[in-house]
Tab-separated table of C-alpha atoms in Angstrom:
chain	number	residue	atom	x	y	z
A	1110	MET	CA	96.142	-3.062	91.132
A	1111	LYS	CA	98.834	-4.878	89.660
A	1112	ILE	CA	98.770	-6.546	86.062
A	1113	GLY	CA	100.374	-10.041	85.597
A	1114	MET	CA	100.893	-12.321	82.791
A	1115	CYS	CA	100.877	-16.046	83.418
A	1116	MET	CA	103.673	-17.953	81.694
A	1117	PHE	CA	101.602	-21.053	80.751
A	1118	LEU	CA	101.134	-19.496	77.163
A	1119	TRP	CA	104.785	-20.628	76.476
A	1120	THR	CA	106.030	-23.065	79.285
A	1121	THR	CA	105.696	-24.936	82.450
A	1122	ALA	CA	109.236	-24.288	83.106
A	1123	VAL	CA	110.603	-20.619	82.981
A	1124	SER	CA	114.543	-20.274	82.596
A	1125	LYS	CA	117.307	-17.899	81.610
A	1126	LYS	CA	116.401	-18.830	77.850
A	1127	HIS	CA	112.903	-16.819	78.412
A	1128	GLU	CA	114.749	-13.415	79.448
A	1129	PRO	CA	113.945	-11.824	76.056
A	1130	LEU	CA	110.225	-12.653	76.318
A	1131	LEU	CA	110.220	-11.451	79.995
A	1132	ARG	CA	111.843	-8.201	79.082
A	1133	ASP	CA	109.227	-7.560	76.437
A	1134	ILE	CA	106.543	-8.349	78.899
A	1135	LYS	CA	107.985	-5.773	81.231
A	1136	ALA	CA	108.372	-3.204	78.525
A	1137	THR	CA	104.547	-3.754	77.680
A	1138	GLY	CA	103.967	-2.446	81.071
A	1139	PHE	CA	103.172	-5.374	83.026
A	1140	ASP	CA	103.923	-5.198	86.844
A	1141	GLY	CA	104.905	-9.088	87.116
A	1142	VAL	CA	104.457	-12.754	85.686
A	1143	GLU	CA	102.988	-15.512	87.013
A	1144	ILE	CA	105.563	-18.453	87.255
A	1145	PRO	CA	104.528	-22.032	86.855
A	1146	ILE	CA	105.970	-24.552	89.625
A	1147	PHE	CA	106.294	-28.139	88.422
A	1148	ALA	CA	109.872	-29.314	88.563
A	1149	GLY	CA	113.209	-28.216	90.027
A	1150	THR	CA	114.539	-27.154	93.555
A	1151	PRO	CA	113.948	-24.203	95.618
A	1152	ASP	CA	117.454	-22.992	94.529
A	1153	ASP	CA	116.526	-23.076	90.945
A	1154	TYR	CA	113.500	-20.675	91.756
A	1155	ARG	CA	115.868	-18.435	93.736
A	1156	LYS	CA	117.976	-18.016	90.933
A	1157	LEU	CA	114.873	-17.335	88.565
A	1158	GLY	CA	113.908	-14.658	91.233
A	1159	GLU	CA	116.895	-12.919	91.000
A	1160	LEU	CA	116.596	-12.802	87.294
A	1161	LEU	CA	113.184	-11.193	87.605
A	1162	ASP	CA	114.491	-8.760	90.192
A	1163	ARG	CA	117.181	-7.679	87.399
A	1164	ILE	CA	114.447	-7.264	84.962
A	1165	GLY	CA	112.203	-5.346	87.416
A	1166	LEU	CA	109.262	-7.829	87.371
A	1167	GLU	CA	107.338	-8.899	90.419
A	1168	ARG	CA	105.869	-12.451	90.413
A	1169	THR	CA	103.070	-14.991	91.565
A	1170	ALA	CA	103.306	-18.577	91.479
A	1171	VAL	CA	101.001	-21.246	90.031
A	1172	SER	CA	100.765	-24.873	90.170
A	1173	ALA	CA	98.335	-27.906	89.535
A	1174	MET	CA	98.340	-31.335	90.369
A	1175	GLY	CA	97.570	-34.016	87.547
A	1176	ASP	CA	98.916	-37.368	89.380
A	1177	PRO	CA	96.438	-39.423	90.915
A	1178	ALA	CA	99.414	-40.704	92.918
A	1179	MET	CA	99.223	-37.651	95.392
A	1180	ASN	CA	95.481	-36.850	95.315
A	1181	LEU	CA	94.691	-34.814	98.319
A	1182	ILE	CA	91.236	-36.348	98.954
A	1183	SER	CA	92.059	-39.971	98.405
A	1184	ALA	CA	91.051	-42.398	100.837
A	1185	ASP	CA	94.493	-43.736	100.788
A	1186	ALA	CA	96.664	-41.862	103.670
A	1187	ALA	CA	100.010	-42.614	101.817
A	1188	THR	CA	98.510	-40.878	98.781
A	1189	ARG	CA	97.386	-37.865	100.669
A	1190	LYS	CA	100.598	-37.699	102.468
A	1191	ALA	CA	102.428	-37.422	98.844
A	1192	GLY	CA	100.298	-34.855	97.910
A	1193	ILE	CA	100.890	-32.854	101.125
A	1194	ASP	CA	104.578	-33.337	100.443
A	1195	TYR	CA	104.301	-32.058	97.018
A	1196	MET	CA	102.432	-28.972	98.205
A	1197	LYS	CA	105.061	-28.423	100.721
A	1198	TRP	CA	107.652	-28.507	97.954
A	1199	ALA	CA	105.983	-26.045	95.873
A	1200	ILE	CA	105.337	-23.682	98.663
A	1201	ASP	CA	109.119	-23.825	99.410
A	1202	CYS	CA	109.767	-23.021	95.821
A	1203	ALA	CA	107.369	-20.174	95.551
A	1204	ASN	CA	108.929	-18.815	98.636
A	1205	ALA	CA	112.516	-18.826	97.333
A	1206	LEU	CA	111.135	-17.450	94.097
A	1207	GLY	CA	109.764	-14.573	96.099
A	1208	ALA	CA	106.212	-15.213	95.495
A	1209	SER	CA	103.877	-14.544	98.435
A	1210	THR	CA	100.824	-16.176	96.461
A	1211	LEU	CA	100.646	-19.532	94.887
A	1212	SER	CA	97.450	-20.379	93.045
A	1213	GLY	CA	95.774	-23.125	91.242
A	1214	PRO	CA	93.435	-26.144	91.461
A	1215	LEU	CA	95.537	-27.420	94.380
A	1216	HIS	CA	92.839	-29.160	96.223
A	1217	SER	CA	92.370	-32.517	94.073
A	1218	THR	CA	93.995	-34.190	90.969
A	1219	LEU	CA	93.056	-32.335	87.792
A	1220	GLY	CA	91.318	-34.171	85.380
A	1221	ALA	CA	90.536	-37.028	87.559
A	1222	PHE	CA	86.763	-38.169	88.341
A	1223	SER	CA	84.911	-40.687	90.529
A	1224	GLY	CA	81.688	-40.419	88.546
A	1225	THR	CA	79.853	-38.816	91.155
A	1226	GLY	CA	79.887	-35.349	93.034
A	1227	PRO	CA	82.055	-34.814	96.048
A	1228	THR	CA	81.366	-36.982	99.185
A	1229	ALA	CA	81.384	-35.821	102.746
A	1230	ALA	CA	84.358	-38.053	103.374
A	1231	GLU	CA	86.245	-36.520	100.474
A	1232	LYS	CA	85.691	-33.054	101.712
A	1233	LYS	CA	86.511	-34.147	105.178
A	1234	ARG	CA	89.696	-35.523	103.877
A	1235	SER	CA	90.463	-32.227	101.831
A	1236	VAL	CA	89.928	-30.185	104.888
A	1237	ALA	CA	92.649	-32.042	106.938
A	1238	SER	CA	95.232	-31.974	103.893
A	1239	GLN	CA	94.680	-28.249	103.395
A	1240	ARG	CA	95.086	-27.569	107.151
A	1241	ALA	CA	98.581	-29.214	106.900
A	1242	ILE	CA	99.597	-27.369	103.802
A	1243	GLY	CA	98.135	-24.176	105.267
A	1244	ASP	CA	100.242	-24.391	108.246
A	1245	HIS	CA	103.415	-24.882	106.207
A	1246	ALA	CA	102.249	-22.057	103.937
A	1247	GLY	CA	102.103	-19.810	106.938
A	1248	LYS	CA	105.629	-20.685	108.141
A	1249	LYS	CA	106.938	-19.721	104.787
A	1250	GLY	CA	104.828	-16.590	104.195
A	1251	VAL	CA	102.896	-17.880	101.342
A	1252	THR	CA	99.221	-17.693	100.628
A	1253	ILE	CA	97.594	-20.484	98.615
A	1254	GLY	CA	94.772	-19.378	96.424
A	1255	LEU	CA	92.555	-22.509	95.600
A	1256	GLU	CA	90.895	-22.349	92.280
A	1257	ALA	CA	87.177	-23.695	91.504
A	1258	LEU	CA	87.325	-25.273	88.023
A	1259	ASN	CA	84.626	-25.978	85.735
A	1260	ARG	CA	82.885	-29.431	86.056
A	1261	PHE	CA	85.022	-30.838	82.916
A	1262	GLU	CA	88.322	-30.315	84.689
A	1263	CYS	CA	87.304	-31.314	88.372
A	1264	TYR	CA	84.464	-32.620	90.575
A	1265	LEU	CA	85.665	-31.377	94.048
A	1266	LEU	CA	84.949	-27.532	93.764
A	1267	ASN	CA	83.301	-26.041	90.739
A	1268	THR	CA	81.506	-22.838	92.195
A	1269	MET	CA	82.774	-20.095	94.095
A	1270	ALA	CA	80.116	-20.705	96.780
A	1271	ASP	CA	81.555	-24.213	97.130
A	1272	LEU	CA	85.073	-23.084	97.365
A	1273	SER	CA	84.313	-20.210	99.963
A	1274	GLU	CA	82.353	-22.777	102.123
A	1275	HIS	CA	85.155	-25.169	101.870
A	1276	ILE	CA	87.695	-22.349	102.792
A	1277	ASP	CA	85.860	-21.415	105.707
A	1278	ALA	CA	85.731	-25.025	106.915
A	1279	ILE	CA	89.577	-25.289	106.459
A	1280	ASP	CA	89.859	-22.313	108.589
A	1281	ARG	CA	93.381	-21.309	107.816
A	1282	PRO	CA	94.755	-17.784	106.922
A	1283	HIS	CA	96.972	-18.968	104.471
A	1284	ILE	CA	94.267	-20.963	102.561
A	1285	LYS	CA	92.170	-18.733	100.406
A	1286	ALA	CA	90.461	-18.388	96.925
A	1287	MET	CA	91.373	-17.321	93.508
A	1288	TYR	CA	88.630	-16.180	91.204
A	1289	ASP	CA	88.897	-16.934	87.403
A	1290	THR	CA	86.825	-15.460	84.917
A	1291	PHE	CA	86.944	-18.193	82.508
A	1292	HIS	CA	85.632	-21.091	85.003
A	1293	ALA	CA	82.891	-18.540	86.471
A	1294	ASN	CA	81.629	-18.020	82.954
A	1295	ILE	CA	80.942	-21.694	82.900
A	1296	GLU	CA	79.602	-22.708	86.136
A	1297	GLU	CA	77.990	-19.627	87.730
A	1298	ALA	CA	74.652	-18.382	87.111
A	1299	ASP	CA	75.677	-14.895	87.984
A	1300	PRO	CA	79.456	-14.813	87.601
A	1301	ILE	CA	79.918	-11.320	88.874
A	1302	GLY	CA	77.777	-11.941	91.850
A	1303	ALA	CA	79.822	-15.104	92.633
A	1304	TYR	CA	82.579	-12.975	92.809
A	1305	THR	CA	81.200	-10.165	95.156
A	1306	LYS	CA	79.264	-12.465	97.534
A	1307	HIS	CA	82.809	-14.301	98.246
A	1308	ARG	CA	85.226	-11.247	97.803
A	1309	GLY	CA	86.299	-11.902	101.407
A	1310	ASN	CA	88.306	-15.128	100.668
A	1311	VAL	CA	89.617	-14.037	97.204
A	1312	VAL	CA	93.366	-13.237	97.151
A	1313	HIS	CA	94.022	-13.785	93.405
A	1314	ILE	CA	92.084	-12.967	90.116
A	1315	HIS	CA	92.872	-14.645	86.634
A	1316	ILE	CA	91.436	-12.594	83.726
A	1317	SER	CA	90.905	-15.227	81.295
A	1318	GLU	CA	88.513	-14.952	78.282
A	1319	ASN	CA	85.666	-17.448	77.448
A	1320	ASP	CA	87.525	-19.064	74.804
A	1321	ARG	CA	90.945	-18.900	76.584
A	1322	GLY	CA	92.028	-16.487	74.073
A	1323	VAL	CA	92.769	-12.792	74.036
A	1324	PRO	CA	90.983	-11.073	76.817
A	1325	GLY	CA	88.368	-8.472	75.531
A	1326	ARG	CA	87.600	-10.482	72.483
A	1327	GLY	CA	84.926	-12.716	73.805
A	1328	ASN	CA	81.960	-12.729	75.751
A	1329	ILE	CA	83.080	-11.982	79.276
A	1330	PRO	CA	81.127	-9.063	80.645
A	1331	TRP	CA	84.382	-7.053	81.086
A	1332	THR	CA	82.848	-3.653	81.894
A	1333	GLU	CA	80.671	-5.094	84.552
A	1334	THR	CA	83.379	-7.571	85.851
A	1335	PHE	CA	86.042	-4.697	86.138
A	1336	SER	CA	83.498	-2.400	87.828
A	1337	ALA	CA	82.779	-5.034	90.474
A	1338	ILE	CA	86.355	-5.879	91.165
A	1339	ARG	CA	86.949	-2.286	91.554
A	1340	LYS	CA	84.030	-1.419	93.759
A	1341	SER	CA	84.924	-4.283	96.092
A	1342	GLY	CA	88.046	-2.877	97.147
A	1343	TYR	CA	90.287	-5.544	95.567
A	1344	ASP	CA	93.700	-4.003	94.789
A	1345	ASP	CA	95.955	-6.905	94.123
A	1346	TRP	CA	96.981	-9.069	90.938
A	1347	LEU	CA	94.815	-9.086	87.694
A	1348	THR	CA	96.761	-11.764	85.756
A	1349	ILE	CA	96.157	-13.095	82.322
A	1350	GLU	CA	95.775	-16.361	81.863
A	1351	ALA	CA	95.661	-17.907	78.232
A	1352	PHE	CA	96.362	-21.171	76.470
A	1353	GLY	CA	97.821	-22.272	73.125
A	1354	ARG	CA	98.616	-25.583	71.382
A	1355	SER	CA	102.538	-25.221	71.736
A	1356	LEU	CA	102.667	-27.171	74.999
A	1357	LYS	CA	101.059	-30.528	74.167
A	1358	ASP	CA	100.488	-31.827	77.767
A	1359	LEU	CA	99.101	-28.544	78.807
A	1360	ALA	CA	96.846	-28.227	75.663
A	1361	ALA	CA	95.590	-31.645	76.306
A	1362	ALA	CA	94.636	-30.839	79.875
A	1363	THR	CA	92.903	-27.497	78.867
A	1364	LYS	CA	91.197	-28.995	75.805
A	1365	VAL	CA	92.940	-26.624	73.699
A	1366	TRP	CA	92.249	-27.979	69.842
A	1367	ARG	CA	92.468	-25.014	68.101
A	1368	ASP	CA	94.191	-21.409	67.984
A	1369	PHE	CA	92.403	-18.759	69.667
A	1370	PHE	CA	94.767	-15.743	68.608
A	1371	GLU	CA	97.198	-14.866	65.816
A	1372	SER	CA	100.206	-14.701	68.113
A	1373	PRO	CA	101.266	-14.890	71.681
A	1374	GLU	CA	102.232	-10.985	71.498
A	1375	ALA	CA	98.435	-10.141	70.734
A	1376	VAL	CA	97.583	-11.986	74.014
A	1377	TYR	CA	99.657	-10.078	76.294
A	1378	ARG	CA	100.010	-6.834	74.483
A	1379	ASP	CA	96.124	-6.432	73.566
A	1380	GLY	CA	95.500	-8.187	77.080
A	1381	TYR	CA	97.497	-5.484	78.764
A	1382	LYS	CA	95.668	-2.734	77.085
A	1383	HIS	CA	92.159	-4.332	77.974
A	1384	ILE	CA	92.926	-4.616	81.574
A	1385	ARG	CA	94.269	-1.116	81.845
A	1386	ASN	CA	91.570	0.537	79.995
A	1387	GLY	CA	88.852	-1.573	81.581
A	1388	TRP	CA	90.321	-0.633	85.283
A	1389	LYS	CA	90.512	3.163	84.107
A	1390	LYS	CA	86.848	3.188	82.858
A	1391	ALA	CA	85.740	1.478	86.169
A	1392	ALA	CA	87.023	4.031	88.449
């Protein structure tokens, strides 16, 4: 098992200026960091990967799609193509970074709603879009971890059952699932069962408290969660995802209106101890 820290807490554009922070994350004990991919070129991410190598941090990647002009489930073919092109670019950046996993709600426009649930036509268009993305991801050696989000952030895929069924329909080895404890806590009647039943498709896990704050201080059933993950044979990333108010656009997207922790350091230092101790007790 590897413990990671998502850089969303500070930025959507990690750069050399974050080196002191990255070094402290490494000193805390983390195996790696999750790097947001929203802008730049593959060469920019290659250079960032070299910095991470020097520090001794492994990495995963994360992104999202908030622009309706590149909605992968749109009825407009040009709009879908724009989304596929964006995903190909993000995959190229993840590959240059040295990340083998790129996760997030990379199936539809974040925060966009039709007023109804997903239609059969939208799911069909999603399958076609994801197959094109999956083929490119396979060529680059990057696996996409699609994320089921709660109903207040998207409408295409809200539960692990819906996500897993959709992944099976996509039928591409490089299109898989991410499990997020925050979203599961909202949408699943049995959050832990939602993980264990669909473990076969899960390639990445976000450790996120019910209030998006410090893992271990909220109401997620962590003892049972770590036990289920460990018993399932999962031995990959457990990455902390938390959000603050420092990034206005991201705070607006995640509906963060108040502080959930006394400092970012508390999130990653206490969060690291929480995962390490929880994993050990689950042995």
